[in-house]
Coordinates of C-alpha atoms in Angstrom, one line a residue:
M4 CA -29.6 49.3 -0.6
K5 CA -30.6 51.2 2.2
G6 CA -32.6 49.6 5.0
N7 CA -36.3 51.3 5.8
L8 CA -38.9 50.1 8.3
K9 CA -41.9 52.3 7.5
K10 CA -43.5 49.7 5.1
Y11 CA -43.1 47.1 7.9
N12 CA -44.5 49.5 10.8
S13 CA -47.3 50.8 8.6
K14 CA -48.4 47.2 7.8
R15 CA -48.9 46.2 11.7
D16 CA -51.3 47.1 14.6
F17 CA -49.0 46.6 17.2
N18 CA -51.7 46.7 20.0
K19 CA -52.9 43.4 18.5
T20 CA -49.9 41.5 17.6
K21 CA -46.7 40.4 19.3
E22 CA -44.4 41.2 16.6
P23 CA -41.8 44.0 17.4
V24 CA -42.1 47.8 16.6
G25 CA -39.6 48.3 13.7
K26 CA -36.6 50.2 15.0
K27 CA -33.4 50.6 12.8
I28 CA -30.2 49.4 14.6
K29 CA -26.6 49.9 13.9
N30 CA -25.0 46.5 12.4
G31 CA -22.8 44.9 14.8
R32 CA -19.2 43.0 13.9
K33 CA -21.4 40.1 12.7
L34 CA -24.5 40.0 10.2
H35 CA -27.1 37.7 11.2
F36 CA -29.8 35.6 9.4
I37 CA -32.8 33.7 10.3
I38 CA -35.3 31.4 8.4
Q39 CA -38.6 31.5 9.8
H40 CA -41.3 28.8 9.0
H41 CA -44.5 30.9 8.6
L42 CA -47.7 29.2 8.4
A43 CA -50.2 31.8 7.3
R44 CA -52.6 32.0 4.3
K45 CA -50.0 30.0 2.4
D46 CA -47.5 27.7 3.9
H47 CA -43.8 29.4 3.5
Y48 CA -40.5 30.0 4.8
D49 CA -39.1 33.6 5.5
F50 CA -35.3 34.0 4.8
R51 CA -33.7 37.3 6.1
I52 CA -30.4 38.6 6.5
E53 CA -28.9 41.4 8.4
W54 CA -27.8 44.8 6.1
D55 CA -28.0 48.2 7.1
G56 CA -29.5 47.9 10.4
V57 CA -32.6 46.1 9.3
L58 CA -33.3 42.6 7.8
K59 CA -33.7 42.3 4.3
S60 CA -36.5 39.7 3.8
W61 CA -37.5 37.0 1.3
A62 CA -40.9 34.8 1.3
V63 CA -39.5 31.4 -0.2
P64 CA -42.6 29.1 -0.9
K65 CA -40.6 25.7 -0.7
G66 CA -38.2 27.2 1.5
P67 CA -34.2 26.5 0.8
S68 CA -33.0 23.5 -0.7
Y69 CA -29.4 21.5 -0.9
N70 CA -29.8 20.4 -4.1
R71 CA -28.1 22.8 -6.7
K72 CA -30.5 21.9 -9.4
D73 CA -33.3 23.4 -7.5
K74 CA -34.0 27.1 -8.1
R75 CA -36.1 28.2 -5.3
L76 CA -38.8 31.3 -5.9
S77 CA -38.1 33.9 -3.3
I78 CA -40.1 37.0 -3.2
L79 CA -38.5 40.1 -2.0
V80 CA -40.8 41.9 0.8
E81 CA -40.5 44.6 3.4
D82 CA -37.6 45.1 5.4
H83 CA -38.0 43.6 9.0
P84 CA -36.3 44.9 12.1
L85 CA -33.4 42.9 13.4
S86 CA -35.5 42.1 16.7
Y87 CA -37.6 40.0 14.4
R88 CA -34.7 37.2 15.0
H89 CA -35.9 36.7 18.2
F90 CA -39.7 36.6 17.2
E91 CA -41.6 33.3 17.4
G92 CA -45.3 33.0 17.7
T93 CA -48.7 33.6 16.7
I94 CA -49.7 36.6 14.7
P95 CA -54.0 37.0 14.9
K96 CA -55.7 36.1 11.8
G97 CA -57.1 39.1 10.0
L98 CA -53.8 40.8 10.4
Y99 CA -50.9 41.1 8.0
G100 CA -49.1 37.6 8.0
G101 CA -51.7 36.0 10.1
G102 CA -50.6 32.5 11.1
T103 CA -47.9 30.6 13.3
V104 CA -44.3 31.9 12.8
M105 CA -41.6 29.2 14.2
L106 CA -37.7 29.9 14.1
F107 CA -36.6 27.4 11.8
D108 CA -32.8 28.5 11.8
V109 CA -30.4 31.2 13.2
G110 CA -26.7 32.1 12.7
F111 CA -24.6 34.5 10.8
W112 CA -23.9 35.0 7.1
E113 CA -21.0 36.5 5.4
P114 CA -21.1 38.4 1.9
L115 CA -18.7 36.8 -0.7
S116 CA -19.3 40.0 -2.9
N117 CA -20.3 43.5 -2.7
V118 CA -24.0 43.4 -1.1
D119 CA -24.9 46.9 -2.3
E120 CA -23.8 46.3 -5.8
G121 CA -25.4 42.9 -5.5
F122 CA -28.4 44.6 -5.2
E123 CA -28.1 46.9 -7.7
K124 CA -27.3 44.2 -10.3
G125 CA -29.3 41.3 -9.3
I126 CA -27.1 38.9 -7.9
L127 CA -25.9 38.2 -4.1
K128 CA -23.2 35.6 -3.3
F129 CA -22.9 34.7 0.5
A130 CA -22.1 32.0 3.2
L131 CA -24.4 30.9 5.7
Y132 CA -23.4 29.5 9.4
G133 CA -26.4 28.2 10.7
K134 CA -27.4 25.0 12.5
R135 CA -29.7 23.5 9.5
V136 CA -28.5 25.7 6.8
Y137 CA -24.9 26.0 5.8
G138 CA -22.4 26.9 3.2
K139 CA -22.5 28.8 0.0
W140 CA -25.5 30.4 -1.6
A141 CA -26.8 32.8 -4.3
L142 CA -29.7 35.2 -4.6
V143 CA -30.5 35.6 -8.4
H144 CA -32.9 38.4 -9.2
I145 CA -35.4 37.6 -11.8
K146 CA -38.2 40.5 -12.4
D147 CA -39.7 42.7 -10.0
E148 CA -40.0 41.4 -6.6
N149 CA -38.9 38.0 -7.7
W150 CA -35.7 36.3 -6.9
L151 CA -34.0 32.7 -7.1
L152 CA -32.4 31.1 -4.0
I153 CA -29.9 28.6 -5.2
K154 CA -27.3 26.4 -3.6
E155 CA -23.6 27.3 -4.8
N156 CA -20.9 24.5 -5.2
D157 CA -18.9 23.8 -2.0
N158 CA -17.8 21.2 0.2
V159 CA -21.1 20.8 2.3
Y160 CA -22.5 17.6 2.3
G161 CA -24.9 15.1 3.9
Y162 CA -27.6 17.8 5.1
K163 CA -31.2 16.6 5.2
D164 CA -34.4 17.9 3.4
I165 CA -35.6 20.9 5.3
K166 CA -39.2 19.0 5.6
N167 CA -37.4 16.8 8.2
Y168 CA -37.2 19.7 10.6
N169 CA -40.5 20.5 12.4
R170 CA -39.5 21.7 15.4
S171 CA -38.2 25.1 16.5
I172 CA -34.3 25.9 16.8
K173 CA -35.0 27.8 19.6
T174 CA -37.6 26.2 21.8
G175 CA -38.2 22.8 20.3
R176 CA -41.9 23.4 19.7
T177 CA -43.8 22.5 16.7
M178 CA -45.9 24.8 14.9
V179 CA -49.2 23.1 16.4
E180 CA -47.4 23.5 20.0
I181 CA -46.6 27.3 19.3
E182 CA -50.3 28.0 18.4
N183 CA -51.6 26.0 21.5
N184 CA -49.3 28.0 23.8
D185 CA -50.1 31.1 22.4
K186 CA -53.9 30.4 22.9
K187 CA -53.2 29.7 26.3
V188 CA -51.2 32.6 26.9
Q189 CA -53.9 34.9 25.3
N190 CA -56.8 33.3 27.2
V191 CA -55.1 33.6 30.4
F192 CA -54.2 37.6 29.7
E193 CA -57.7 38.3 28.4
S194 CA -59.5 36.5 31.3
V195 CA -57.2 37.0 33.6
L196 CA -57.7 33.4 34.8
I197 CA -55.5 33.5 38.1
T198 CA -56.3 32.0 41.6
N199 CA -56.9 34.8 44.1
P200 CA -56.6 37.9 41.8
Q201 CA -57.4 40.3 44.4
K202 CA -55.2 38.9 46.9
K203 CA -52.8 41.7 48.3
I204 CA -49.1 40.8 47.9
L205 CA -47.7 44.3 49.6
S206 CA -48.3 47.8 49.9
K207 CA -52.0 47.2 48.5
V208 CA -50.7 45.6 45.4
S209 CA -53.0 42.6 44.6
K210 CA -51.9 39.5 42.6
L211 CA -53.9 40.5 39.6
E212 CA -52.1 43.9 39.5
I213 CA -48.7 41.8 39.3
V214 CA -49.8 39.5 36.5
K215 CA -51.0 42.5 34.6
Y216 CA -47.7 44.5 35.0
Y217 CA -45.7 41.4 33.6
D218 CA -48.3 41.2 30.6
A219 CA -47.6 44.8 29.9
V220 CA -43.6 44.0 30.0
K221 CA -43.3 40.8 28.3
L222 CA -41.9 41.7 25.5
R223 CA -39.2 43.6 26.8
M224 CA -38.6 41.4 29.5
L225 CA -38.5 38.0 28.0
P226 CA -35.6 38.2 25.9
F227 CA -33.6 38.5 29.2
L228 CA -35.9 35.4 30.8
Q229 CA -36.0 32.9 27.8
D230 CA -33.6 30.1 27.6
R231 CA -31.6 31.4 30.9
L232 CA -31.6 29.8 34.2
I233 CA -33.6 31.7 36.7
S234 CA -34.6 31.8 40.5
T235 CA -37.8 33.3 41.5
I236 CA -39.2 34.8 45.0
R237 CA -42.2 32.9 45.4
C238 CA -44.9 34.3 47.9
P239 CA -47.7 31.6 48.1
D240 CA -49.4 33.4 51.1
G241 CA -48.4 37.1 50.6
V242 CA -44.4 38.5 50.9
K243 CA -44.4 38.6 55.0
E244 CA -45.9 35.2 55.2
N245 CA -43.7 31.9 53.7
A246 CA -42.0 33.6 51.1
F247 CA -39.2 31.2 49.6
Y248 CA -36.3 31.7 46.9
K249 CA -37.3 29.2 44.3
K250 CA -34.2 28.0 42.0
H251 CA -35.1 24.1 41.5
F252 CA -37.3 22.8 38.7
D253 CA -41.1 21.2 39.4
E254 CA -43.6 20.3 36.7
N255 CA -44.8 23.5 35.6
K256 CA -45.9 23.7 32.0
G257 CA -44.0 26.2 29.9
L258 CA -40.9 25.6 32.0
G259 CA -38.0 23.8 30.9
K260 CA -35.2 22.1 33.3
L261 CA -31.4 21.9 33.0
K262 CA -29.4 19.4 35.2
V263 CA -26.0 21.2 36.4
G264 CA -23.6 19.1 38.3
K265 CA -26.2 17.4 40.9
E266 CA -28.5 20.3 40.7
V267 CA -31.7 20.4 38.4
Y268 CA -32.4 24.2 37.6
Y269 CA -35.3 25.5 35.2
Y270 CA -36.1 27.9 32.8
V271 CA -39.0 30.1 31.3
M272 CA -39.4 28.8 27.5
D273 CA -42.2 30.9 26.4
N274 CA -45.0 33.4 27.5
Y275 CA -47.0 30.4 28.6
G276 CA -44.1 29.9 31.0
F277 CA -43.7 33.3 32.1
I278 CA -47.0 33.7 33.2
E279 CA -47.4 30.4 34.6
E280 CA -44.6 31.1 37.2
V281 CA -46.4 34.7 37.8
Q282 CA -49.6 32.3 38.5
M283 CA -47.4 30.2 40.8
N284 CA -46.5 33.1 42.8
G285 CA -43.1 33.7 41.5
F286 CA -43.0 37.8 41.3
E287 CA -39.3 38.5 41.4
F288 CA -37.1 37.2 38.7
H289 CA -33.5 36.5 38.9
I290 CA -31.2 35.1 36.3
W291 CA -28.0 33.7 35.7
G292 CA -25.2 35.2 33.6
S293 CA -25.4 32.6 30.6
L294 CA -27.8 31.1 28.3
K295 CA -28.7 27.5 28.9
T296 CA -27.2 26.4 25.8
K297 CA -24.0 28.0 26.8
I298 CA -23.9 27.5 30.4
N299 CA -20.3 27.5 30.5
Y300 CA -20.0 30.8 28.5
P301 CA -21.1 33.6 30.8
D302 CA -22.7 36.6 28.6
M303 CA -23.8 39.0 31.2
M304 CA -21.9 40.9 33.6
V305 CA -23.8 42.7 36.6
F306 CA -22.4 45.1 38.8
D307 CA -24.3 46.1 41.8
L308 CA -23.5 49.5 43.5
D309 CA -24.2 48.9 47.3
P310 CA -24.1 51.6 49.7
D311 CA -23.3 52.0 53.4
E312 CA -26.1 52.7 55.7
G313 CA -26.6 56.5 55.4
L314 CA -24.7 57.2 52.3
S315 CA -25.9 60.1 50.1
L316 CA -27.6 59.5 46.9
D317 CA -25.3 62.0 45.1
K318 CA -22.3 59.8 46.6
V319 CA -24.0 56.7 44.9
R320 CA -24.6 58.3 41.7
D321 CA -20.9 59.3 41.5
G322 CA -20.1 56.0 42.0
V323 CA -22.1 55.0 39.1
R324 CA -20.2 57.5 36.8
D325 CA -16.8 56.3 38.2
L326 CA -17.5 52.7 37.3
K327 CA -18.6 53.9 33.7
S328 CA -15.5 55.7 33.3
I329 CA -13.4 52.4 34.0
L330 CA -15.8 50.4 31.5
D331 CA -15.1 53.0 29.1
E332 CA -11.6 52.9 29.6
L333 CA -11.7 49.0 28.9
H334 CA -13.9 49.8 25.9
L335 CA -16.7 48.0 27.2
V336 CA -20.3 49.1 26.5
S337 CA -22.7 49.3 29.6
F338 CA -25.9 49.8 30.4
L339 CA -27.8 50.8 33.5
K340 CA -30.8 50.1 35.4
T341 CA -32.3 50.9 38.9
S342 CA -32.3 48.2 41.4
G343 CA -35.3 48.7 42.9
G344 CA -33.5 49.1 46.1
K345 CA -30.8 51.2 47.4
G346 CA -28.4 51.2 44.6
Y347 CA -28.1 50.9 40.6
H348 CA -27.1 48.1 38.6
V349 CA -24.6 48.2 35.7
V350 CA -24.7 45.5 33.1
V351 CA -22.0 44.8 30.7
P352 CA -23.2 42.4 27.8
F353 CA -20.2 39.9 26.1
T354 CA -20.0 37.4 23.3
S355 CA -16.2 36.4 23.8
I356 CA -15.8 34.9 27.1
K357 CA -15.0 31.6 27.1
S358 CA -14.8 30.7 30.9
W359 CA -16.6 31.7 34.2
S360 CA -13.1 31.9 36.0
K361 CA -12.1 34.4 33.1
F362 CA -15.1 36.2 33.5
R363 CA -15.0 36.3 37.7
S364 CA -11.2 37.5 37.1
I365 CA -12.5 40.3 34.9
A366 CA -15.4 41.5 37.3
L367 CA -13.1 41.4 40.6
N368 CA -10.3 43.3 38.9
I369 CA -12.5 45.8 37.9
G370 CA -14.0 46.0 41.3
L371 CA -10.2 46.2 42.6
L372 CA -9.5 48.8 40.1
M373 CA -11.8 51.2 41.5
E374 CA -10.9 50.4 45.0
R375 CA -7.4 51.1 44.4
R376 CA -8.0 54.4 42.5
W377 CA -10.6 55.6 45.0
P378 CA -9.9 54.2 48.3
E379 CA -12.0 56.6 50.2
K380 CA -14.9 55.7 48.4
Y381 CA -15.1 52.3 47.3
T382 CA -14.6 48.7 48.5
S383 CA -14.4 45.3 46.8
T384 CA -14.9 43.4 49.8
M385 CA -18.3 42.7 51.5
S386 CA -17.1 42.8 55.0
K387 CA -19.7 44.9 56.4
A388 CA -16.8 46.6 58.6
K389 CA -14.9 47.7 55.4
R390 CA -17.8 49.1 54.2
K391 CA -18.1 52.1 56.6
N392 CA -19.1 55.2 54.7
K393 CA -18.1 53.4 51.5
I394 CA -19.9 51.8 48.3
F395 CA -19.4 48.3 47.8
I396 CA -18.8 47.4 44.4
D397 CA -20.8 44.0 44.3
W398 CA -18.7 42.0 41.4
M399 CA -19.8 38.6 43.1
R400 CA -23.1 38.6 40.7
N401 CA -20.3 37.4 38.0
I402 CA -19.7 33.6 39.2
K403 CA -21.4 30.3 38.0
G404 CA -24.4 29.7 39.5
A405 CA -24.9 33.5 41.2
T406 CA -27.7 35.4 39.9
S407 CA -28.8 39.0 39.5
V408 CA -32.4 40.7 39.4
A409 CA -33.7 40.6 35.8
P410 CA -34.4 43.8 34.0
Y411 CA -38.3 44.8 34.3
S412 CA -38.3 42.4 37.5
L413 CA -40.5 43.6 40.3
R414 CA -38.9 43.9 43.7
L415 CA -41.1 42.7 46.7
R416 CA -40.2 45.8 48.6
K417 CA -42.0 48.6 50.0
N418 CA -44.5 50.0 47.4
V419 CA -43.4 47.1 45.3
T420 CA -40.6 48.6 43.0
V421 CA -39.1 47.7 39.6
S422 CA -35.5 47.0 38.5
M423 CA -35.9 49.3 35.4
P424 CA -33.7 49.8 32.6
I425 CA -33.0 53.7 32.0
K426 CA -30.9 56.0 30.0
W427 CA -27.3 57.0 31.4
S428 CA -28.8 60.7 30.9
E429 CA -31.2 59.6 33.3
L430 CA -28.9 58.8 36.2
D431 CA -29.2 62.0 38.2
K432 CA -33.3 62.2 37.6
I433 CA -34.2 58.7 38.8
K434 CA -33.8 57.2 42.5
P435 CA -33.1 53.7 42.5
D436 CA -36.5 52.8 44.2
E437 CA -38.2 55.4 42.3
I438 CA -40.2 53.4 39.7
T439 CA -43.0 51.7 40.7
I440 CA -45.5 49.7 38.4
D441 CA -47.7 52.3 37.2
K442 CA -44.5 54.5 36.2
A443 CA -43.0 51.2 34.6
I444 CA -45.9 50.4 32.3
K445 CA -45.7 54.5 31.3
R446 CA -42.2 54.3 30.5
L447 CA -43.1 51.7 27.9
N448 CA -44.3 54.0 25.7
N449 CA -40.8 55.5 24.9
K450 CA -37.8 54.4 23.4
D451 CA -36.1 51.5 24.8
P452 CA -33.2 52.6 26.6
W453 CA -31.7 49.3 26.1
E454 CA -32.4 48.2 22.7
K455 CA -29.1 47.7 21.6
F456 CA -28.2 45.0 24.5
F457 CA -28.2 42.3 22.2
Y458 CA -26.5 43.5 19.4
I459 CA -23.0 44.7 21.4
E460 CA -20.1 42.3 20.6
Q461 CA -17.5 42.6 22.7

């Protein structure tokens, strides 16, 4: 059954809802499933399974049941985009689906029969590997858009009634907390209730302009921030006066904390926490290479190409191409962004690394390979003396506790630049420090060059 997002997009006004725009994406190695608790006109659960680049979706009024005698009505609705599996928040009243959406469960599913034939014949058998919903299940077609969701016989025992779970599997929030937080965010952005909004930060850019920028990019930037430990550059009195690097938790709403060793770090939980950090003058965001839920399993490798003083931009771009050629040889999919400074960043998503030591070794060996293949051009050593007329392939961002600047983050440098995701084909067209706030906002109208980032499995 082919995926189609035309109906999904036609039903939504993306200037008013925070739901993601529908874009079809090629299936990865594993198939995702999600269940969302949706308090709309009628309280129900949305059951979604990945197939043909979309999420095939059913509205289940009572939600799934582990009792095999229960045959839960499931109404087939329009296909949803894969990015919808990250969505949690409030759809404004009056819009299609208006109400609060909470991520109830996430995981992977495995077909136990031919899926396309199953849709055609009206019976799908599959296994779910979630945190709350697990085991063998079946969807049986009755009539029109009506199906039945039934628990199959297996060895899964001891699961609670789903009504006992009233908090988000992702953020730990209740439906009421999600709704209240979204109201706060809406009020902040609509009324711009920030302290000293006209205060100039750098190059005549005001705090108000920075808040509006982060509001504009939040849907693309938040997936890189949420549930990932962060550090920020805070500037309480402007960039040149008393700016400091903040990496430890304090008692701000919307921010979570995690103890790693003796240190207590922090992370953004949601939209409200994001704008709260900006309100507290945190203007430049740096992120860890692992999620806080999997702190010892790094998933984002970053290479910073840092040229020696006076080295031409052409040579820097050659360095980016050479690095990509190495990654291509290793069958690693990579993504490109501007640094907002002198060079470019090449980012490689991972799903299979089990330790920081292995992660560090891979990054170092890639740097060493470039140095040995082109010794006159590159060095993997930080020493300024050894960097003369060369590009430093900075692999050291890939150590536990190290950070790299987040995609879409502002850089508090001359003209207030952006570390902007770009297409590989734009390498020769965009300078590392070329994207400013205005240019970044205009680029949001274009197709997301990193739209497949979270779906790469390697």
